[in-house]
Amino acid sequence: MQPYAQEFRRYKRMLEEAVAQLDDEALFTRLGPGENAVADLWKHLSGNLRSRFTNFLSEDGEKPWREREAEFDASGASRSELEHAWREAWAIVEREALALGEADRTRRVTIRGVGFSVEEALARSLAHLAYHVGQIVLLGRHLKGPAWRFLTIPPGQSARYNQNPDKERG
């Protein structure tokens, strides 16, 4: 299960490096009506991960206490509250999912009443995480402008990067 753990942690780090570049105004900026701010997406990911991985092997991943719709409105929250929710969610992910072994790969879990193997559930969650982290990075880059520090290979740096592809190791 190590490849899943490595990728989850890579996207965790990418999100954290993206939000660290944004001041509070940018963090809560919506580009238009009905759009999500970086803070909204961050709050949603924390809620999603907390729900999916709390008692991962024994309870449905969509918890009755989860308020998904409210996750997309971080107005009224502070950066420190968002950071706290993120740390709590990741502690659960580390304990419940990323510590699983190869023998757990085919165990069954449920999400919204639908059965999945552990591997399928991890792949789904990783894809969801990557999708929203990509949105966060795009929004962050737009909001920060030329001062944005690239989290992957900067434009024009592919050949140089390929000489020492350290970011591929997660």
mmCIF file of C-alpha atoms in Angstrom:
data_model
loop_
_atom_site.group_PDB
_atom_site.id
_atom_site.type_symbol
_atom_site.label_atom_id
_atom_site.label_comp_id
_atom_site.label_asym_id
_atom_site.label_seq_id
_atom_site.Cartn_x
_atom_site.Cartn_y
_atom_site.Cartn_z
ATOM 1 C CA MET A 1 0.000 0.000 0.000
ATOM 2 C CA GLN A 2 3.105 2.173 0.063
ATOM 3 C CA PRO A 3 2.446 3.763 -3.369
ATOM 4 C CA TYR A 4 -0.921 5.060 -2.127
ATOM 5 C CA ALA A 5 0.611 6.456 1.047
ATOM 6 C CA GLN A 6 3.358 8.171 -0.941
ATOM 7 C CA GLU A 7 0.888 9.809 -3.336
ATOM 8 C CA PHE A 8 -1.518 10.893 -0.582
ATOM 9 C CA ARG A 9 1.382 12.554 1.222
ATOM 10 C CA ARG A 10 2.626 14.186 -1.989
ATOM 11 C CA TYR A 11 -0.756 15.849 -2.571
ATOM 12 C CA LYS A 12 -0.990 16.800 1.103
ATOM 13 C CA ARG A 13 2.346 18.570 0.820
ATOM 14 C CA MET A 14 1.306 20.228 -2.450
ATOM 15 C CA LEU A 15 -1.853 21.649 -0.867
ATOM 16 C CA GLU A 16 0.072 22.879 2.160
ATOM 17 C CA GLU A 17 2.724 24.558 0.006
ATOM 18 C CA ALA A 18 0.014 26.188 -2.116
ATOM 19 C CA VAL A 19 -1.984 27.642 0.785
ATOM 20 C CA ALA A 20 1.215 28.799 2.492
ATOM 21 C CA GLN A 21 1.834 31.118 -0.464
ATOM 22 C CA LEU A 22 -1.542 32.833 -0.100
ATOM 23 C CA ASP A 23 -2.422 35.606 2.292
ATOM 24 C CA ASP A 24 -5.798 35.441 4.000
ATOM 25 C CA GLU A 25 -7.448 37.695 1.441
ATOM 26 C CA ALA A 26 -6.417 35.403 -1.422
ATOM 27 C CA LEU A 27 -7.305 32.292 0.584
ATOM 28 C CA PHE A 28 -10.932 33.420 0.860
ATOM 29 C CA THR A 29 -11.269 35.083 -2.575
ATOM 30 C CA ARG A 30 -13.957 33.748 -4.895
ATOM 31 C CA LEU A 31 -13.401 34.585 -8.547
ATOM 32 C CA GLY A 32 -17.127 34.906 -9.153
ATOM 33 C CA PRO A 33 -20.599 34.048 -7.875
ATOM 34 C CA GLY A 34 -21.007 30.351 -7.183
ATOM 35 C CA GLU A 35 -17.252 29.781 -7.362
ATOM 36 C CA ASN A 36 -15.192 28.156 -4.628
ATOM 37 C CA ALA A 37 -12.396 29.912 -2.811
ATOM 38 C CA VAL A 38 -9.233 28.022 -1.958
ATOM 39 C CA ALA A 39 -10.487 28.008 1.647
ATOM 40 C CA ASP A 40 -13.759 26.348 0.574
ATOM 41 C CA LEU A 41 -11.934 23.557 -1.247
ATOM 42 C CA TRP A 42 -9.538 23.097 1.666
ATOM 43 C CA LYS A 43 -12.450 22.838 4.104
ATOM 44 C CA HIS A 44 -14.215 20.375 1.799
ATOM 45 C CA LEU A 45 -11.156 18.137 1.533
ATOM 46 C CA SER A 46 -10.773 18.098 5.310
ATOM 47 C CA GLY A 47 -14.409 17.102 5.758
ATOM 48 C CA ASN A 48 -14.268 14.503 3.027
ATOM 49 C CA LEU A 49 -11.108 12.839 4.332
ATOM 50 C CA ARG A 50 -12.373 12.898 7.910
ATOM 51 C CA SER A 51 -15.623 11.229 6.857
ATOM 52 C CA ARG A 52 -14.085 8.670 4.517
ATOM 53 C CA PHE A 53 -11.381 7.469 6.851
ATOM 54 C CA THR A 54 -12.910 7.649 10.337
ATOM 55 C CA ASN A 55 -13.330 3.954 11.210
ATOM 56 C CA PHE A 56 -12.449 3.218 7.586
ATOM 57 C CA LEU A 57 -12.672 -0.566 7.777
ATOM 58 C CA SER A 58 -15.790 -0.785 9.936
ATOM 59 C CA GLU A 59 -18.168 2.073 9.011
ATOM 60 C CA ASP A 60 -19.591 3.544 5.835
ATOM 61 C CA GLY A 61 -17.327 6.301 4.523
ATOM 62 C CA GLU A 62 -20.203 8.782 4.261
ATOM 63 C CA LYS A 63 -20.869 9.543 7.917
ATOM 64 C CA PRO A 64 -24.276 10.740 9.137
ATOM 65 C CA TRP A 65 -22.586 13.626 10.953
ATOM 66 C CA ARG A 66 -20.964 14.962 7.790
ATOM 67 C CA GLU A 67 -22.361 18.228 6.406
ATOM 68 C CA ARG A 68 -20.983 18.134 2.868
ATOM 69 C CA GLU A 69 -22.826 21.208 1.597
ATOM 70 C CA ALA A 70 -21.460 23.313 4.462
ATOM 71 C CA GLU A 71 -17.925 22.242 3.544
ATOM 72 C CA PHE A 72 -18.071 24.504 0.486
ATOM 73 C CA ASP A 73 -18.485 27.647 2.568
ATOM 74 C CA ALA A 74 -15.450 28.563 4.622
ATOM 75 C CA SER A 75 -16.607 32.130 5.224
ATOM 76 C CA GLY A 76 -16.438 32.826 8.917
ATOM 77 C CA ALA A 77 -13.591 30.348 9.399
ATOM 78 C CA SER A 78 -10.052 31.461 10.084
ATOM 79 C CA ARG A 79 -6.879 30.108 8.536
ATOM 80 C CA SER A 80 -5.974 28.534 11.872
ATOM 81 C CA GLU A 81 -9.350 26.770 12.040
ATOM 82 C CA LEU A 82 -8.859 25.419 8.522
ATOM 83 C CA GLU A 83 -5.334 24.287 9.412
ATOM 84 C CA HIS A 84 -6.632 22.566 12.543
ATOM 85 C CA ALA A 85 -9.360 20.705 10.614
ATOM 86 C CA TRP A 86 -6.777 19.683 7.997
ATOM 87 C CA ARG A 87 -4.362 18.351 10.633
ATOM 88 C CA GLU A 88 -7.176 16.414 12.320
ATOM 89 C CA ALA A 89 -8.294 14.903 9.020
ATOM 90 C CA TRP A 90 -4.756 13.861 8.139
ATOM 91 C CA ALA A 91 -4.172 12.269 11.518
ATOM 92 C CA ILE A 92 -7.185 10.072 10.751
ATOM 93 C CA VAL A 93 -5.949 9.296 7.227
ATOM 94 C CA GLU A 94 -2.516 8.319 8.553
ATOM 95 C CA ARG A 95 -3.925 6.137 11.321
ATOM 96 C CA GLU A 96 -6.806 4.482 9.480
ATOM 97 C CA ALA A 97 -5.686 4.216 5.860
ATOM 98 C CA LEU A 98 -2.023 4.855 5.245
ATOM 99 C CA ALA A 99 -0.927 2.384 7.910
ATOM 100 C CA LEU A 100 -2.724 -0.498 6.177
ATOM 101 C CA GLY A 101 -0.663 -3.370 4.819
ATOM 102 C CA GLU A 102 -0.709 -5.341 1.590
ATOM 103 C CA ALA A 103 -3.013 -7.945 3.154
ATOM 104 C CA ASP A 104 -5.675 -5.239 3.562
ATOM 105 C CA ARG A 105 -5.744 -4.405 -0.156
ATOM 106 C CA THR A 106 -8.756 -6.625 -0.933
ATOM 107 C CA ARG A 107 -10.717 -6.058 2.269
ATOM 108 C CA ARG A 108 -14.149 -4.531 1.703
ATOM 109 C CA VAL A 109 -15.370 -1.088 2.746
ATOM 110 C CA THR A 110 -18.510 0.873 1.924
ATOM 111 C CA ILE A 111 -19.050 4.422 0.741
ATOM 112 C CA ARG A 112 -22.659 5.619 0.564
ATOM 113 C CA GLY A 113 -23.753 2.000 0.855
ATOM 114 C CA VAL A 114 -21.684 0.815 -2.117
ATOM 115 C CA GLY A 115 -18.997 -1.805 -1.560
ATOM 116 C CA PHE A 116 -15.401 -1.287 -2.646
ATOM 117 C CA SER A 117 -12.112 -3.016 -2.031
ATOM 118 C CA VAL A 118 -9.741 -1.010 0.154
ATOM 119 C CA GLU A 119 -7.603 -0.449 -2.924
ATOM 120 C CA GLU A 120 -10.567 0.879 -4.918
ATOM 121 C CA ALA A 121 -11.556 3.194 -2.069
ATOM 122 C CA LEU A 122 -8.010 4.525 -1.763
ATOM 123 C CA ALA A 123 -7.797 5.087 -5.526
ATOM 124 C CA ARG A 124 -11.117 6.973 -5.479
ATOM 125 C CA SER A 125 -10.054 9.126 -2.551
ATOM 126 C CA LEU A 126 -6.654 9.834 -4.069
ATOM 127 C CA ALA A 127 -8.268 10.903 -7.363
ATOM 128 C CA HIS A 128 -10.655 13.187 -5.458
ATOM 129 C CA LEU A 129 -7.790 14.695 -3.476
ATOM 130 C CA ALA A 130 -5.713 15.262 -6.620
ATOM 131 C CA TYR A 131 -8.676 16.861 -8.414
ATOM 132 C CA HIS A 132 -9.255 19.448 -5.705
ATOM 133 C CA VAL A 133 -5.563 20.059 -5.024
ATOM 134 C CA GLY A 134 -5.232 20.825 -8.733
ATOM 135 C CA GLN A 135 -8.043 23.357 -8.406
ATOM 136 C CA ILE A 136 -6.346 24.896 -5.377
ATOM 137 C CA VAL A 137 -3.027 25.181 -7.206
ATOM 138 C CA LEU A 138 -4.668 26.753 -10.262
ATOM 139 C CA LEU A 139 -6.573 29.259 -8.125
ATOM 140 C CA GLY A 140 -3.481 30.000 -6.073
ATOM 141 C CA ARG A 141 -1.378 30.590 -9.156
ATOM 142 C CA HIS A 142 -4.030 32.911 -10.579
ATOM 143 C CA LEU A 143 -4.392 34.859 -7.336
ATOM 144 C CA LYS A 144 -0.667 35.114 -6.593
ATOM 145 C CA GLY A 145 0.333 36.009 -10.143
ATOM 146 C CA PRO A 146 4.022 36.220 -11.051
ATOM 147 C CA ALA A 147 5.039 35.806 -7.395
ATOM 148 C CA TRP A 148 3.722 32.207 -7.424
ATOM 149 C CA ARG A 149 6.377 29.624 -6.537
ATOM 150 C CA PHE A 150 5.824 26.527 -8.669
ATOM 151 C CA LEU A 151 5.187 23.293 -6.778
ATOM 152 C CA THR A 152 6.101 21.033 -9.673
ATOM 153 C CA ILE A 153 8.426 21.567 -12.636
ATOM 154 C CA PRO A 154 8.507 25.306 -13.451
ATOM 155 C CA PRO A 155 7.920 26.330 -17.063
ATOM 156 C CA GLY A 156 11.103 26.026 -19.103
ATOM 157 C CA GLN A 157 12.816 23.822 -16.508
ATOM 158 C CA SER A 158 11.966 20.319 -17.776
ATOM 159 C CA ALA A 159 15.443 19.440 -19.088
ATOM 160 C CA ARG A 160 17.112 20.653 -15.906
ATOM 161 C CA TYR A 161 14.590 18.806 -13.724
ATOM 162 C CA ASN A 162 15.054 15.558 -15.662
ATOM 163 C CA GLN A 163 18.714 15.518 -14.587
ATOM 164 C CA ASN A 164 17.589 15.105 -10.958
ATOM 165 C CA PRO A 165 13.875 14.212 -10.717
ATOM 166 C CA ASP A 166 13.689 14.435 -6.912
ATOM 167 C CA LYS A 167 10.019 15.456 -6.824
ATOM 168 C CA GLU A 168 9.049 12.104 -8.336
ATOM 169 C CA ARG A 169 9.858 10.418 -5.047
ATOM 170 C CA GLY A 170 6.992 12.097 -3.208
#
